[in-house]
Amino acid sequence: MFNLLQSANDDQTAIGLCVLVLATSAFFVFVSFHLGPAGKKRRTLELQGGDWSRNSPITEDFQAHDRAA
């Protein structure tokens, strides 16, 4: 691994670090969604045996928020 870092030029190192940063940020988005209000509503609906469809309260909340913007 360290030999790969030593033999890479500056452009390759920058691209590798950008990929690493994008993967890390995607991980944080994934975790924050599942720990946040939308994930909580989704878990609640799944536990209650509710329908996770287009007419779910989560979708309605997002649609209302999109209209307000």
mmCIF file of N, CA, C and O in Angstrom:
data_model
loop_
_atom_site.group_PDB
_atom_site.id
_atom_site.type_symbol
_atom_site.label_atom_id
_atom_site.label_comp_id
_atom_site.label_asym_id
_atom_site.label_seq_id
_atom_site.Cartn_x
_atom_site.Cartn_y
_atom_site.Cartn_z
ATOM 1 N N MET A 1 0.819 -1.197 0.000
ATOM 2 C CA MET A 1 0.000 0.000 0.000
ATOM 3 C C MET A 1 0.859 1.256 0.000
ATOM 4 O O MET A 1 0.607 2.181 -0.743
ATOM 5 N N PHE A 2 1.881 1.275 0.869
ATOM 6 C CA PHE A 2 2.726 2.461 0.945
ATOM 7 C C PHE A 2 3.561 2.634 -0.312
ATOM 8 O O PHE A 2 3.848 3.751 -0.720
ATOM 9 N N ASN A 3 3.944 1.514 -0.935
ATOM 10 C CA ASN A 3 4.688 1.596 -2.183
ATOM 11 C C ASN A 3 3.823 2.218 -3.267
ATOM 12 O O ASN A 3 4.304 2.983 -4.094
ATOM 13 N N LEU A 4 2.544 1.906 -3.276
ATOM 14 C CA LEU A 4 1.615 2.484 -4.251
ATOM 15 C C LEU A 4 1.519 3.992 -4.066
ATOM 16 O O LEU A 4 1.506 4.745 -5.039
ATOM 17 N N LEU A 5 1.464 4.452 -2.812
ATOM 18 C CA LEU A 5 1.394 5.887 -2.552
ATOM 19 C C LEU A 5 2.686 6.597 -2.947
ATOM 20 O O LEU A 5 2.661 7.730 -3.413
ATOM 21 N N GLN A 6 3.816 5.936 -2.788
ATOM 22 C CA GLN A 6 5.090 6.553 -3.135
ATOM 23 C C GLN A 6 5.296 6.611 -4.644
ATOM 24 O O GLN A 6 5.920 7.537 -5.151
ATOM 25 N N SER A 7 4.741 5.653 -5.367
ATOM 26 C CA SER A 7 4.944 5.622 -6.815
ATOM 27 C C SER A 7 3.886 6.438 -7.568
ATOM 28 O O SER A 7 4.058 6.699 -8.749
ATOM 29 N N ALA A 8 2.824 6.848 -6.912
ATOM 30 C CA ALA A 8 1.767 7.618 -7.580
ATOM 31 C C ALA A 8 2.205 9.071 -7.747
ATOM 32 O O ALA A 8 2.864 9.643 -6.874
ATOM 33 N N ASN A 9 1.828 9.655 -8.873
ATOM 34 C CA ASN A 9 2.147 11.068 -9.053
ATOM 35 C C ASN A 9 1.086 11.927 -8.354
ATOM 36 O O ASN A 9 0.132 11.408 -7.768
ATOM 37 N N ASP A 10 1.225 13.232 -8.400
ATOM 38 C CA ASP A 10 0.332 14.131 -7.666
ATOM 39 C C ASP A 10 -1.122 14.023 -8.134
ATOM 40 O O ASP A 10 -2.047 14.064 -7.325
ATOM 41 N N ASP A 11 -1.317 13.889 -9.441
ATOM 42 C CA ASP A 11 -2.682 13.790 -9.960
ATOM 43 C C ASP A 11 -3.370 12.514 -9.482
ATOM 44 O O ASP A 11 -4.544 12.531 -9.094
ATOM 45 N N GLN A 12 -2.654 11.424 -9.491
ATOM 46 C CA GLN A 12 -3.236 10.156 -9.042
ATOM 47 C C GLN A 12 -3.553 10.189 -7.551
ATOM 48 O O GLN A 12 -4.582 9.673 -7.118
ATOM 49 N N THR A 13 -2.691 10.816 -6.786
ATOM 50 C CA THR A 13 -2.941 10.946 -5.351
ATOM 51 C C THR A 13 -4.175 11.806 -5.102
ATOM 52 O O THR A 13 -5.019 11.478 -4.260
ATOM 53 N N ALA A 14 -4.308 12.909 -5.848
ATOM 54 C CA ALA A 14 -5.463 13.796 -5.680
ATOM 55 C C ALA A 14 -6.762 13.086 -6.046
ATOM 56 O O ALA A 14 -7.771 13.212 -5.338
ATOM 57 N N ILE A 15 -6.751 12.331 -7.122
ATOM 58 C CA ILE A 15 -7.952 11.596 -7.536
ATOM 59 C C ILE A 15 -8.315 10.543 -6.494
ATOM 60 O O ILE A 15 -9.483 10.376 -6.137
ATOM 61 N N GLY A 16 -7.326 9.845 -5.989
ATOM 62 C CA GLY A 16 -7.578 8.841 -4.956
ATOM 63 C C GLY A 16 -8.161 9.451 -3.699
ATOM 64 O O GLY A 16 -9.094 8.901 -3.101
ATOM 65 N N LEU A 17 -7.630 10.595 -3.293
ATOM 66 C CA LEU A 17 -8.167 11.257 -2.101
ATOM 67 C C LEU A 17 -9.581 11.788 -2.336
ATOM 68 O O LEU A 17 -10.413 11.749 -1.435
ATOM 69 N N CYS A 18 -9.863 12.255 -3.542
ATOM 70 C CA CYS A 18 -11.232 12.711 -3.862
ATOM 71 C C CYS A 18 -12.219 11.550 -3.789
ATOM 72 O O CYS A 18 -13.333 11.704 -3.268
ATOM 73 N N VAL A 19 -11.832 10.406 -4.298
ATOM 74 C CA VAL A 19 -12.698 9.217 -4.227
ATOM 75 C C VAL A 19 -12.923 8.828 -2.767
ATOM 76 O O VAL A 19 -14.050 8.505 -2.358
ATOM 77 N N LEU A 20 -11.871 8.893 -1.964
ATOM 78 C CA LEU A 20 -11.989 8.570 -0.545
ATOM 79 C C LEU A 20 -12.925 9.553 0.171
ATOM 80 O O LEU A 20 -13.783 9.146 0.965
ATOM 81 N N VAL A 21 -12.810 10.835 -0.135
ATOM 82 C CA VAL A 21 -13.674 11.840 0.483
ATOM 83 C C VAL A 21 -15.126 11.649 0.053
ATOM 84 O O VAL A 21 -16.048 11.767 0.869
ATOM 85 N N LEU A 22 -15.363 11.350 -1.226
ATOM 86 C CA LEU A 22 -16.731 11.117 -1.694
ATOM 87 C C LEU A 22 -17.344 9.891 -1.027
ATOM 88 O O LEU A 22 -18.522 9.906 -0.650
ATOM 89 N N ALA A 23 -16.561 8.834 -0.877
ATOM 90 C CA ALA A 23 -17.070 7.631 -0.220
ATOM 91 C C ALA A 23 -17.382 7.905 1.248
ATOM 92 O O ALA A 23 -18.408 7.453 1.770
ATOM 93 N N THR A 24 -16.525 8.671 1.905
ATOM 94 C CA THR A 24 -16.757 9.004 3.307
ATOM 95 C C THR A 24 -18.003 9.870 3.459
ATOM 96 O O THR A 24 -18.822 9.634 4.357
ATOM 97 N N SER A 25 -18.180 10.846 2.588
ATOM 98 C CA SER A 25 -19.367 11.701 2.689
ATOM 99 C C SER A 25 -20.643 10.912 2.381
ATOM 100 O O SER A 25 -21.677 11.135 3.014
ATOM 101 N N ALA A 26 -20.587 9.977 1.439
ATOM 102 C CA ALA A 26 -21.749 9.135 1.152
ATOM 103 C C ALA A 26 -22.099 8.278 2.362
ATOM 104 O O ALA A 26 -23.282 8.081 2.668
ATOM 105 N N PHE A 27 -21.086 7.791 3.057
ATOM 106 C CA PHE A 27 -21.320 7.022 4.273
ATOM 107 C C PHE A 27 -22.030 7.880 5.321
ATOM 108 O O PHE A 27 -22.999 7.437 5.946
ATOM 109 N N PHE A 28 -21.587 9.111 5.509
ATOM 110 C CA PHE A 28 -22.216 9.987 6.496
ATOM 111 C C PHE A 28 -23.648 10.352 6.097
ATOM 112 O O PHE A 28 -24.522 10.470 6.953
ATOM 113 N N VAL A 29 -23.907 10.527 4.820
ATOM 114 C CA VAL A 29 -25.279 10.791 4.361
ATOM 115 C C VAL A 29 -26.161 9.586 4.655
ATOM 116 O O VAL A 29 -27.295 9.728 5.139
ATOM 117 N N PHE A 30 -25.670 8.396 4.383
ATOM 118 C CA PHE A 30 -26.405 7.158 4.640
ATOM 119 C C PHE A 30 -26.734 7.035 6.123
ATOM 120 O O PHE A 30 -27.882 6.765 6.500
ATOM 121 N N VAL A 31 -25.734 7.247 6.973
ATOM 122 C CA VAL A 31 -25.936 7.114 8.417
ATOM 123 C C VAL A 31 -26.884 8.188 8.932
ATOM 124 O O VAL A 31 -27.791 7.903 9.721
ATOM 125 N N SER A 32 -26.716 9.428 8.474
ATOM 126 C CA SER A 32 -27.575 10.497 8.972
ATOM 127 C C SER A 32 -29.021 10.310 8.533
ATOM 128 O O SER A 32 -29.948 10.659 9.265
ATOM 129 N N PHE A 33 -29.243 9.747 7.339
ATOM 130 C CA PHE A 33 -30.622 9.477 6.913
ATOM 131 C C PHE A 33 -31.268 8.446 7.813
ATOM 132 O O PHE A 33 -32.407 8.612 8.256
ATOM 133 N N HIS A 34 -30.534 7.381 8.108
ATOM 134 C CA HIS A 34 -31.118 6.310 8.914
ATOM 135 C C HIS A 34 -31.260 6.689 10.378
ATOM 136 O O HIS A 34 -32.116 6.136 11.069
ATOM 137 N N LEU A 35 -30.476 7.620 10.864
ATOM 138 C CA LEU A 35 -30.601 8.051 12.251
ATOM 139 C C LEU A 35 -31.496 9.271 12.402
ATOM 140 O O LEU A 35 -31.906 9.598 13.506
ATOM 141 N N GLY A 36 -31.802 9.940 11.307
ATOM 142 C CA GLY A 36 -32.591 11.165 11.351
ATOM 143 C C GLY A 36 -34.087 10.916 11.343
ATOM 144 O O GLY A 36 -34.560 9.783 11.456
ATOM 145 N N PRO A 37 -34.863 11.991 11.199
ATOM 146 C CA PRO A 37 -36.326 11.891 11.247
ATOM 147 C C PRO A 37 -36.922 11.019 10.140
ATOM 148 O O PRO A 37 -37.862 10.279 10.387
ATOM 149 N N ALA A 38 -36.383 11.088 8.934
ATOM 150 C CA ALA A 38 -36.941 10.287 7.843
ATOM 151 C C ALA A 38 -36.719 8.800 8.101
ATOM 152 O O ALA A 38 -37.607 7.980 7.855
ATOM 153 N N GLY A 39 -35.556 8.447 8.579
ATOM 154 C CA GLY A 39 -35.290 7.046 8.900
ATOM 155 C C GLY A 39 -36.140 6.558 10.051
ATOM 156 O O GLY A 39 -36.590 5.411 10.068
ATOM 157 N N LYS A 40 -36.378 7.444 11.016
ATOM 158 C CA LYS A 40 -37.220 7.068 12.158
ATOM 159 C C LYS A 40 -38.656 6.807 11.700
ATOM 160 O O LYS A 40 -39.284 5.839 12.119
ATOM 161 N N LYS A 41 -39.163 7.668 10.809
ATOM 162 C CA LYS A 41 -40.521 7.457 10.286
ATOM 163 C C LYS A 41 -40.597 6.160 9.496
ATOM 164 O O LYS A 41 -41.571 5.425 9.588
ATOM 165 N N ARG A 42 -39.547 5.889 8.731
ATOM 166 C CA ARG A 42 -39.541 4.668 7.928
ATOM 167 C C ARG A 42 -39.541 3.435 8.826
ATOM 168 O O ARG A 42 -40.281 2.489 8.596
ATOM 169 N N ARG A 43 -38.712 3.448 9.879
ATOM 170 C CA ARG A 43 -38.680 2.309 10.800
ATOM 171 C C ARG A 43 -40.017 2.148 11.499
ATOM 172 O O ARG A 43 -40.490 1.032 11.700
ATOM 173 N N THR A 44 -40.639 3.253 11.875
ATOM 174 C CA THR A 44 -41.938 3.193 12.544
ATOM 175 C C THR A 44 -42.983 2.562 11.624
ATOM 176 O O THR A 44 -43.760 1.707 12.049
ATOM 177 N N LEU A 45 -42.991 2.983 10.350
ATOM 178 C CA LEU A 45 -43.944 2.406 9.402
ATOM 179 C C LEU A 45 -43.684 0.919 9.195
ATOM 180 O O LEU A 45 -44.625 0.127 9.107
ATOM 181 N N GLU A 46 -42.422 0.532 9.112
ATOM 182 C CA GLU A 46 -42.114 -0.879 8.904
ATOM 183 C C GLU A 46 -42.512 -1.718 10.115
ATOM 184 O O GLU A 46 -42.989 -2.839 9.969
ATOM 185 N N LEU A 47 -42.306 -1.195 11.315
ATOM 186 C CA LEU A 47 -42.672 -1.939 12.521
ATOM 187 C C LEU A 47 -44.187 -2.071 12.652
ATOM 188 O O LEU A 47 -44.683 -3.064 13.162
ATOM 189 N N GLN A 48 -44.921 -1.055 12.193
ATOM 190 C CA GLN A 48 -46.375 -1.094 12.277
ATOM 191 C C GLN A 48 -46.989 -1.884 11.120
ATOM 192 O O GLN A 48 -48.188 -2.065 11.065
ATOM 193 N N GLY A 49 -46.157 -2.319 10.201
ATOM 194 C CA GLY A 49 -46.667 -3.066 9.048
ATOM 195 C C GLY A 49 -47.324 -2.152 8.039
ATOM 196 O O GLY A 49 -48.135 -2.590 7.239
ATOM 197 N N GLY A 50 -46.954 -0.886 8.066
ATOM 198 C CA GLY A 50 -47.537 0.081 7.150
ATOM 199 C C GLY A 50 -47.013 -0.074 5.737
ATOM 200 O O GLY A 50 -46.053 -0.780 5.474
ATOM 201 N N ASP A 51 -47.685 0.587 4.839
ATOM 202 C CA ASP A 51 -47.323 0.538 3.428
ATOM 203 C C ASP A 51 -46.270 1.592 3.146
ATOM 204 O O ASP A 51 -46.488 2.774 3.354
ATOM 205 N N TRP A 52 -45.121 1.161 2.649
ATOM 206 C CA TRP A 52 -44.036 2.080 2.311
ATOM 207 C C TRP A 52 -44.184 2.390 0.823
ATOM 208 O O TRP A 52 -43.430 1.965 -0.024
ATOM 209 N N SER A 53 -45.208 3.170 0.497
ATOM 210 C CA SER A 53 -45.502 3.429 -0.904
ATOM 211 C C SER A 53 -45.457 4.928 -1.167
ATOM 212 O O SER A 53 -45.017 5.707 -0.343
ATOM 213 N N ARG A 54 -45.977 5.318 -2.300
ATOM 214 C CA ARG A 54 -45.940 6.730 -2.695
ATOM 215 C C ARG A 54 -46.780 7.606 -1.776
ATOM 216 O O ARG A 54 -46.545 8.787 -1.657
ATOM 217 N N ASN A 55 -47.783 7.052 -1.128
ATOM 218 C CA ASN A 55 -48.668 7.849 -0.295
ATOM 219 C C ASN A 55 -48.280 7.808 1.181
ATOM 220 O O ASN A 55 -49.093 8.110 2.040
ATOM 221 N N SER A 56 -47.059 7.438 1.459
ATOM 222 C CA SER A 56 -46.623 7.376 2.851
ATOM 223 C C SER A 56 -46.427 8.790 3.392
ATOM 224 O O SER A 56 -46.232 9.736 2.637
ATOM 225 N N PRO A 57 -46.501 8.972 4.701
ATOM 226 C CA PRO A 57 -46.302 10.294 5.291
ATOM 227 C C PRO A 57 -44.941 10.885 4.977
ATOM 228 O O PRO A 57 -44.803 12.091 4.857
ATOM 229 N N ILE A 58 -43.932 10.049 4.808
ATOM 230 C CA ILE A 58 -42.596 10.569 4.504
ATOM 231 C C ILE A 58 -42.594 11.220 3.138
ATOM 232 O O ILE A 58 -42.079 12.324 2.961
ATOM 233 N N THR A 59 -43.185 10.558 2.153
ATOM 234 C CA THR A 59 -43.235 11.120 0.804
ATOM 235 C C THR A 59 -44.047 12.397 0.796
ATOM 236 O O THR A 59 -43.671 13.375 0.154
ATOM 237 N N GLU A 60 -45.145 12.436 1.545
ATOM 238 C CA GLU A 60 -45.951 13.646 1.613
ATOM 239 C C GLU A 60 -45.174 14.787 2.246
ATOM 240 O O GLU A 60 -45.264 15.921 1.800
ATOM 241 N N ASP A 61 -44.365 14.498 3.279
ATOM 242 C CA ASP A 61 -43.550 15.535 3.900
ATOM 243 C C ASP A 61 -42.549 16.105 2.914
ATOM 244 O O ASP A 61 -42.355 17.311 2.836
ATOM 245 N N PHE A 62 -41.909 15.219 2.138
ATOM 246 C CA PHE A 62 -40.926 15.687 1.175
ATOM 247 C C PHE A 62 -41.602 16.485 0.061
ATOM 248 O O PHE A 62 -41.073 17.491 -0.382
ATOM 249 N N GLN A 63 -42.779 16.062 -0.377
ATOM 250 C CA GLN A 63 -43.481 16.794 -1.406
ATOM 251 C C GLN A 63 -43.908 18.173 -0.914
ATOM 252 O O GLN A 63 -43.797 19.149 -1.630
ATOM 253 N N ALA A 64 -44.355 18.254 0.326
ATOM 254 C CA ALA A 64 -44.744 19.538 0.880
ATOM 255 C C ALA A 64 -43.537 20.455 1.005
ATOM 256 O O ALA A 64 -43.615 21.646 0.754
ATOM 257 N N HIS A 65 -42.406 19.893 1.382
ATOM 258 C CA HIS A 65 -41.194 20.685 1.517
ATOM 259 C C HIS A 65 -40.738 21.178 0.147
ATOM 260 O O HIS A 65 -40.296 22.317 0.005
ATOM 261 N N ASP A 66 -40.859 20.336 -0.884
ATOM 262 C CA ASP A 66 -40.461 20.748 -2.228
ATOM 263 C C ASP A 66 -41.359 21.859 -2.745
ATOM 264 O O ASP A 66 -40.897 22.784 -3.402
ATOM 265 N N ARG A 67 -42.643 21.795 -2.442
ATOM 266 C CA ARG A 67 -43.555 22.848 -2.886
ATOM 267 C C ARG A 67 -43.258 24.171 -2.188
ATOM 268 O O ARG A 67 -43.393 25.232 -2.775
ATOM 269 N N ALA A 68 -42.860 24.101 -0.931
ATOM 270 C CA ALA A 68 -42.589 25.319 -0.178
ATOM 271 C C ALA A 68 -41.338 26.020 -0.706
ATOM 272 O O ALA A 68 -41.213 27.235 -0.602
ATOM 273 N N ALA A 69 -40.414 25.278 -1.260
ATOM 274 C CA ALA A 69 -39.171 25.880 -1.762
ATOM 275 C C ALA A 69 -39.429 26.478 -3.085
ATOM 276 O O ALA A 69 -39.549 27.401 -3.585
#
